[in-house]
């Protein structure tokens, strides 16, 4: 039974690492086709929220539903496979597999995990490489690519899983300013195509331009959640105001 | 030259001994190296399962074989295994001989010794794997098993190759201790020759050169393997 029509439904999740409670009751709904940015100070639990959505981190308390998957009830990696098929993730450190070429990185999981046909996957992978404008780098290894190029390959790898949702975890934080642009360009394209995206980011301008909704987290809580214009121009919570005052 | 007398080297009997010794040394080293790598892989793999009692067994095995002198292990293997009473009848002579020859005992003990070191090398290779790479594989839906074979093992193999080179060269040199339990390898025949000829220094110099050459082949091959396996864009990769 789904409690709402949202694609992602998070209700009252709590998570502790040891004695430190990172998430103190997070609730968040994301509709299909929506792009939600999560911003907030370091250590406020932003990345942890993403990792709870695709089950990388088990939660202590609460409810998480993604599509038809009740994530909080899943226990084994095997049970989570359909969920991981539906939800892809892109990381701050790219995390490409260093022993495989760009093209192979994109093709590996669809073939090895989803069991898709190799020829069809290669076709898909080459199209995705073209989409992130890296066709000529198909046979390069991650170590031979710049940070921005690696990150775009990582986005293509996520897309190759044909997910309904992509989670972006501070994907531009490790990049230099010029390459940030090319990665953000790619993400913007995806949002415009209607892919559901949850983005943890420090790029305020990007959050404002691209997202449909911005959530501000502080000390394990979502303090404020609003459409970007409202959020940036007229923040309600004093903590949001303070944070925005520091970063803008 | 330098007062060294190598005239004994022209004796075909000594040439035969040296050649047999070299071949036996190579055979012993090759056998125990292969077995050590297999033991290392199986042990390291067992450790990744995180089963309490299995961990305990593997760790005990590693501690015992890593923390005791290989010479003691070899003597121990020789005197326990050969006195177990396992005998077979040699079809060619009709005599009853121990099932496990000195050579077999030496192979077993060297394999276990090298295997214990290899487990440690592979384990550290797997443990130094960046957590984030594992997270990426998990997020792509890899199960534990396929994640190990498709992602972790290929990366870990490259991380622990230098350590493995050290283990294999050491194992090669440790085969010389098999002479103590009468395995007729290079060191054993060297002893035979200088007991015969009293040309101790000459024999030792020659044997030293032979070991240097043989072990160099191992290190050369491993260096080639390391270069071949290197990730392009990292370390020795082009």
XYZ file of C-alpha atoms in Angstrom:
486
model
C 0.000 0.000 0.000
C 1.404 3.366 -0.968
C 0.623 6.218 1.355
C 0.962 8.793 -1.406
C 1.473 9.137 -5.135
C 5.078 10.229 -4.683
C 7.809 8.205 -6.395
C 9.990 8.481 -3.322
C 8.366 8.615 0.073
C 10.466 9.075 3.196
C 8.820 9.302 6.572
C 10.470 9.904 9.909
C 13.769 8.167 9.269
C 16.379 8.079 11.970
C 19.946 6.901 11.625
C 22.790 6.749 14.115
C 26.449 5.979 13.584
C 27.533 4.770 16.995
C 26.223 7.288 19.491
C 25.972 10.065 16.907
C 22.503 10.508 15.486
C 22.955 11.753 11.902
C 19.303 11.753 10.868
C 16.739 12.767 13.477
C 13.454 12.148 11.740
C 13.690 13.068 8.076
C 10.534 13.160 5.964
C 10.581 13.944 2.280
C 8.433 13.122 -0.746
C 9.691 13.336 -4.306
C 7.276 13.146 -7.251
C 8.023 11.620 -10.607
C 9.998 14.013 -12.794
C 10.846 16.269 -9.898
C 14.368 17.584 -9.230
C 14.984 18.147 -5.540
C 18.155 19.766 -4.255
C 19.320 19.111 -0.721
C 21.637 21.757 0.657
C 23.038 22.361 4.090
C 26.217 22.532 6.142
C 28.730 19.658 6.204
C 27.755 16.840 8.515
C 24.079 17.706 8.448
C 23.232 14.295 6.966
C 22.696 15.198 3.305
C 24.701 12.334 1.821
C 23.286 9.913 4.370
C 19.750 10.679 3.159
C 20.744 9.708 -0.396
C 22.366 6.486 0.798
C 19.241 5.549 2.704
C 17.092 5.991 -0.407
C 18.955 3.299 -2.360
C 19.603 1.123 0.670
C 23.368 1.585 0.867
C 22.888 2.522 4.514
C 20.256 0.718 6.621
C 18.121 2.988 8.761
C 17.317 2.564 12.447
C 13.746 3.809 12.321
C 11.211 5.092 9.830
C 9.711 4.353 6.449
C 11.224 4.579 2.956
C 9.369 3.680 -0.204
C 10.774 4.006 -3.716
C 8.216 3.081 -6.365
C 6.920 -0.262 -5.143
C 9.989 -1.049 -3.058
C 9.727 -0.724 0.684
C 13.399 -0.030 1.284
C 13.285 -0.100 5.090
C 12.115 -3.709 4.971
C 14.864 -4.951 2.662
C 17.696 -6.821 4.282
C 19.925 -8.441 1.650
C 21.836 -7.038 -1.302
C 20.038 -9.537 -3.467
C 16.625 -8.243 -2.423
C 17.778 -4.740 -3.254
C 18.777 -5.539 -6.816
C 15.466 -4.369 -8.393
C 15.702 -1.207 -6.281
C 19.258 -0.532 -7.474
C 18.020 -1.033 -11.015
C 15.433 1.705 -10.469
C 17.675 4.084 -8.510
C 21.146 4.953 -9.805
C 23.743 6.985 -7.969
C 26.580 9.315 -8.952
C 29.319 10.025 -6.423
C 31.576 12.898 -5.461
C 34.693 10.856 -6.246
C 33.287 9.437 -9.521
C 34.140 5.886 -8.370
C 34.660 4.513 -11.845
C 36.252 1.071 -11.946
C 39.921 1.814 -12.742
C 40.587 -1.497 -14.507
C 37.972 -0.942 -17.197
C 37.669 1.574 -20.037
C 35.013 4.283 -20.080
C 32.832 2.217 -22.399
C 33.310 -0.947 -20.325
C 32.480 0.944 -17.135
C 29.136 1.864 -18.653
C 28.469 -1.625 -20.021
C 29.512 -3.731 -17.013
C 26.486 -3.546 -14.747
C 23.737 -3.783 -17.414
C 25.375 -6.976 -18.704
C 26.673 -8.483 -15.462
C 23.854 -7.424 -13.138
C 20.785 -7.006 -15.330
C 21.760 -9.685 -17.847
C 20.983 -7.495 -20.838
C 22.188 -8.409 -24.309
C 25.790 -7.321 -24.907
C 25.316 -5.842 -28.383
C 22.268 -3.897 -27.274
C 24.098 -2.616 -24.188
C 27.093 -1.510 -26.241
C 24.791 0.417 -28.532
C 23.160 2.019 -25.498
C 26.543 2.804 -23.938
C 27.856 4.495 -27.089
C 24.732 6.616 -27.318
C 25.131 7.641 -23.686
C 28.776 8.515 -24.246
C 27.656 10.708 -27.129
C 25.054 12.275 -24.871
C 27.691 13.271 -22.312
C 29.888 14.325 -25.273
C 32.681 11.833 -24.687
C 32.381 9.530 -27.699
C 36.070 9.892 -28.501
C 37.006 8.712 -24.978
C 35.241 5.340 -25.187
C 38.503 3.384 -24.984
C 40.210 5.565 -22.395
C 40.697 4.290 -18.878
C 39.458 6.394 -15.946
C 43.051 7.246 -15.033
C 43.480 8.868 -18.436
C 40.441 11.120 -18.070
C 40.077 14.465 -16.293
C 37.809 14.750 -13.269
C 34.993 16.281 -15.265
C 35.249 13.608 -17.935
C 35.258 10.846 -15.326
C 32.189 12.332 -13.709
C 30.350 12.443 -17.029
C 31.255 8.804 -17.653
C 29.898 8.058 -14.176
C 26.629 9.772 -15.114
C 26.485 7.727 -18.318
C 27.144 4.585 -16.256
C 24.225 5.479 -14.004
C 21.966 6.155 -16.992
C 22.902 2.837 -18.613
C 20.968 1.117 -15.828
C 17.871 2.853 -17.241
C 16.885 4.126 -13.815
C 13.761 6.080 -12.887
C 15.695 8.073 -10.326
C 19.279 9.300 -10.073
C 20.865 10.381 -6.821
C 23.682 12.901 -7.188
C 26.005 13.143 -4.199
C 28.002 16.378 -4.367
C 29.058 15.420 -7.870
C 30.869 18.685 -8.582
C 32.595 19.074 -5.208
C 35.862 17.503 -6.390
C 35.996 19.355 -9.701
C 37.717 22.548 -10.729
C 35.461 25.472 -11.690
C 35.737 25.064 -15.474
C 34.796 21.385 -15.455
C 31.932 21.963 -13.039
C 30.077 23.594 -15.904
C 30.229 20.610 -18.235
C 28.924 18.282 -15.537
C 26.116 20.640 -14.532
C 25.192 21.002 -18.214
C 24.720 17.240 -18.419
C 22.612 17.106 -15.247
C 20.463 20.016 -16.393
C 19.723 18.080 -19.596
C 18.541 15.090 -17.573
C 16.252 17.204 -15.403
C 14.768 18.809 -18.503
C 14.122 15.365 -19.947
C 12.033 14.632 -16.885
C 14.273 12.215 -14.997
C 13.611 12.263 -11.274
C 16.705 13.623 -9.546
C 17.722 14.098 -5.940
C 20.838 16.215 -5.720
C 23.043 17.014 -2.768
C 24.965 20.078 -3.851
C 26.896 23.144 -2.841
C 26.176 24.881 -6.138
C 23.550 27.377 -5.015
C 23.162 28.990 -8.415
C 22.609 25.615 -9.993
C 20.123 24.603 -7.308
C 18.196 27.754 -7.956
C 18.148 27.366 -11.719
C 17.565 23.662 -12.088
C 15.630 22.294 -9.148
C 11.900 22.324 -8.556
C 12.358 22.294 -4.824
C 15.174 22.997 -2.384
C 15.477 21.360 1.025
C 17.749 22.707 3.712
C 19.136 20.260 6.256
C 20.747 21.134 9.532
C 21.799 18.774 12.329
C 19.871 15.825 10.979
C 16.598 17.625 10.256
C 15.022 19.124 7.169
C 14.571 22.636 8.402
C 12.998 24.176 5.349
C 11.666 22.967 2.023
C 10.402 25.290 -0.704
C 10.511 26.079 -4.444
C 13.874 27.706 -5.256
C 12.661 31.254 -5.846
C 10.850 31.306 -2.532
C 13.663 29.457 -0.743
C 16.453 31.784 -1.837
C 14.560 35.085 -1.854
C 12.441 34.655 1.219
C 13.835 31.985 3.562
C 11.592 31.418 6.582
C 13.819 29.628 9.086
C 16.570 31.614 10.852
C 19.050 28.758 10.313
C 18.406 28.826 6.561
C 18.882 32.560 6.543
C 22.138 32.255 8.422
C 23.444 29.543 6.076
C 22.444 31.407 2.934
C 24.006 34.557 4.349
C 27.309 32.695 4.593
C 27.343 31.024 1.202
C 25.667 33.520 -1.115
C 91.806 -16.955 -11.510
C 92.041 -15.508 -7.943
C 93.317 -18.926 -6.923
C 89.882 -20.440 -7.473
C 89.884 -23.971 -8.798
C 86.938 -24.914 -10.979
C 88.574 -27.963 -12.610
C 85.969 -30.219 -10.844
C 83.303 -28.625 -12.969
C 84.513 -30.547 -15.993
C 83.575 -33.813 -14.248
C 80.325 -35.067 -15.883
C 79.141 -36.513 -12.557
C 79.213 -33.095 -10.900
C 77.600 -31.507 -13.943
C 74.811 -34.062 -13.655
C 74.351 -33.307 -9.960
C 74.183 -29.580 -10.557
C 71.682 -29.985 -13.351
C 69.499 -32.349 -11.319
C 69.739 -29.994 -8.365
C 68.671 -27.019 -10.455
C 65.729 -28.902 -11.952
C 64.552 -30.134 -8.561
C 64.866 -26.649 -7.105
C 62.790 -25.217 -9.937
C 60.202 -27.960 -9.612
C 59.929 -27.481 -5.847
C 59.675 -23.701 -6.198
C 57.118 -23.852 -8.999
C 54.918 -26.379 -7.215
C 54.924 -24.600 -3.890
C 54.464 -21.164 -5.509
C 51.353 -22.295 -7.363
C 49.963 -23.979 -4.268
C 50.778 -20.927 -2.132
C 48.880 -18.621 -4.493
C 45.874 -20.964 -4.486
C 45.932 -21.229 -0.676
C 46.250 -17.452 -0.505
C 43.232 -16.907 -2.745
C 41.069 -19.445 -0.958
C 42.077 -18.091 2.471
C 41.511 -14.452 1.533
C 38.199 -15.355 -0.051
C 37.183 -17.211 3.096
C 37.973 -14.102 5.146
C 35.664 -11.960 3.006
C 32.714 -14.159 4.012
C 33.037 -12.880 7.603
C 31.986 -16.125 9.199
C 33.239 -16.165 12.754
C 34.603 -19.709 13.000
C 36.058 -19.628 9.481
C 37.893 -16.393 10.280
C 39.296 -17.986 13.411
C 40.603 -21.018 11.514
C 42.212 -18.961 8.751
C 43.768 -16.539 11.222
C 45.156 -19.362 13.346
C 46.640 -20.939 10.226
C 48.256 -17.655 9.188
C 49.658 -16.999 12.665
C 51.148 -20.486 12.994
C 52.837 -20.552 9.615
C 53.914 -16.936 9.534
C 55.343 -16.859 13.049
C 57.451 -19.999 13.009
C 60.717 -20.634 11.118
C 60.098 -22.342 7.764
C 62.974 -24.710 8.523
C 61.172 -25.891 11.646
C 57.956 -26.302 9.627
C 59.784 -28.395 7.083
C 61.407 -30.641 9.700
C 58.063 -30.925 11.430
C 56.335 -31.906 8.191
C 59.050 -34.402 7.373
C 59.086 -36.148 10.708
C 55.335 -36.178 11.253
C 54.113 -36.933 7.736
C 56.731 -39.575 6.973
C 56.131 -41.391 10.263
C 52.359 -41.440 9.849
C 52.929 -44.898 8.476
C 51.405 -44.210 5.086
C 53.272 -46.642 2.871
C 52.855 -47.637 -0.718
C 54.526 -50.399 -2.674
C 56.761 -49.116 -5.420
C 55.666 -51.111 -8.486
C 59.108 -50.988 -10.084
C 61.081 -52.325 -7.137
C 58.399 -54.035 -5.073
C 59.691 -52.237 -1.976
C 57.468 -50.585 0.556
C 58.202 -46.824 0.572
C 56.622 -43.925 2.455
C 53.686 -42.425 0.559
C 55.034 -38.946 1.159
C 58.605 -38.577 -0.014
C 60.955 -35.942 1.364
C 60.186 -33.948 -1.760
C 56.441 -34.150 -1.081
C 56.933 -33.125 2.551
C 59.060 -30.155 1.473
C 56.449 -29.116 -1.112
C 53.650 -29.312 1.415
C 55.462 -27.364 4.089
C 56.630 -24.662 1.643
C 53.132 -24.382 0.176
C 51.613 -23.843 3.607
C 54.296 -21.334 4.571
C 53.928 -19.378 1.324
C 50.155 -19.746 1.478
C 49.986 -18.136 4.912
C 51.981 -15.158 3.661
C 49.875 -14.970 0.489
C 46.627 -14.906 2.501
C 47.937 -11.874 4.351
C 48.993 -10.179 1.112
C 45.646 -10.782 -0.598
C 43.696 -9.825 2.514
C 45.510 -6.499 2.746
C 44.892 -5.976 -0.985
C 41.181 -6.461 -0.493
C 41.103 -4.304 2.629
C 42.895 -1.362 1.047
C 40.240 -1.296 -1.669
C 38.660 2.167 -1.551
C 35.302 1.895 0.255
C 33.811 4.197 -2.345
C 34.508 1.742 -5.178
C 32.613 -0.935 -3.271
C 29.789 1.511 -2.669
C 29.632 2.227 -6.408
C 29.435 -1.488 -7.183
C 26.676 -1.937 -4.593
C 24.720 0.984 -5.998
C 24.872 -0.692 -9.415
C 23.190 -3.755 -7.966
C 26.175 -6.108 -7.802
C 25.674 -9.013 -5.447
C 28.448 -9.771 -3.011
C 29.807 -12.632 -5.096
C 29.843 -10.913 -8.479
C 31.120 -7.744 -6.867
C 34.091 -9.718 -5.580
C 34.934 -11.308 -8.926
C 34.159 -8.428 -11.276
C 35.337 -5.484 -9.238
C 37.229 -6.241 -6.041
C 39.458 -9.117 -7.125
C 40.800 -7.471 -10.304
C 41.644 -4.308 -8.394
C 43.006 -6.107 -5.325
C 45.194 -8.344 -7.513
C 46.958 -5.283 -8.829
C 47.332 -3.770 -5.375
C 48.955 -6.858 -3.886
C 51.161 -7.887 -6.796
C 54.346 -6.266 -5.384
C 53.801 -8.044 -2.055
C 53.246 -11.312 -3.914
C 56.548 -10.842 -5.773
C 58.321 -10.615 -2.408
C 56.617 -13.744 -1.153
C 57.443 -15.778 -4.247
C 61.117 -14.757 -4.316
C 61.417 -15.598 -0.627
C 59.696 -18.904 -1.193
C 62.115 -19.703 -4.011
C 65.101 -19.092 -1.734
C 63.535 -21.046 1.113
C 63.489 -24.176 -1.077
C 67.213 -24.458 -0.225
C 66.197 -25.587 3.271
C 64.757 -28.744 1.779
C 68.365 -29.984 1.569
C 68.143 -30.515 5.331
C 65.466 -33.175 4.882
C 67.435 -34.849 2.076
C 65.554 -33.419 -0.885
C 68.131 -33.527 -3.693
C 67.816 -29.927 -4.820
C 70.554 -27.452 -5.688
C 71.771 -26.809 -2.125
C 71.825 -30.522 -1.360
C 74.039 -31.332 -4.359
C 76.236 -28.336 -3.615
C 76.971 -29.906 -0.254
C 77.660 -33.233 -1.899
C 80.077 -31.641 -4.319
C 82.128 -29.694 -1.787
C 82.242 -32.655 0.554
C 83.770 -34.526 -2.363
C 86.099 -31.874 -3.691
C 86.708 -29.646 -0.643
C 86.203 -26.687 -3.013
C 83.688 -25.064 -0.680
C 84.218 -21.448 -1.749
C 84.131 -22.265 -5.463
C 80.950 -24.311 -5.119
C 79.264 -21.641 -3.010
C 80.124 -18.880 -5.488
C 78.680 -20.938 -8.334
C 75.516 -21.820 -6.390
C 75.087 -18.192 -5.417
C 75.234 -17.151 -9.058
C 72.730 -19.843 -10.016
C 70.264 -18.657 -7.325
C 70.672 -15.054 -8.409
C 69.870 -16.029 -12.009
C 66.897 -18.204 -11.121
C 65.304 -15.728 -8.703
C 65.907 -12.924 -11.207
C 63.732 -14.809 -13.672
C 60.934 -14.784 -11.094
C 61.273 -11.076 -10.320
C 61.543 -10.235 -14.030
C 58.398 -12.215 -14.842
C 56.522 -10.585 -11.971
C 57.620 -7.114 -13.063
C 56.352 -7.862 -16.565
C 53.062 -9.100 -15.124
C 52.788 -5.956 -12.993
C 53.326 -3.742 -16.015
C 50.902 -5.749 -18.099
C 48.183 -5.551 -15.446
C 48.732 -1.898 -14.498
C 45.748 0.410 -14.962
C 46.441 2.859 -17.776
C 46.753 6.251 -16.179
C 47.919 4.927 -12.791
C 51.397 3.972 -11.522
C 53.254 1.969 -14.164
C 50.336 2.170 -16.593
C 51.022 4.036 -19.815
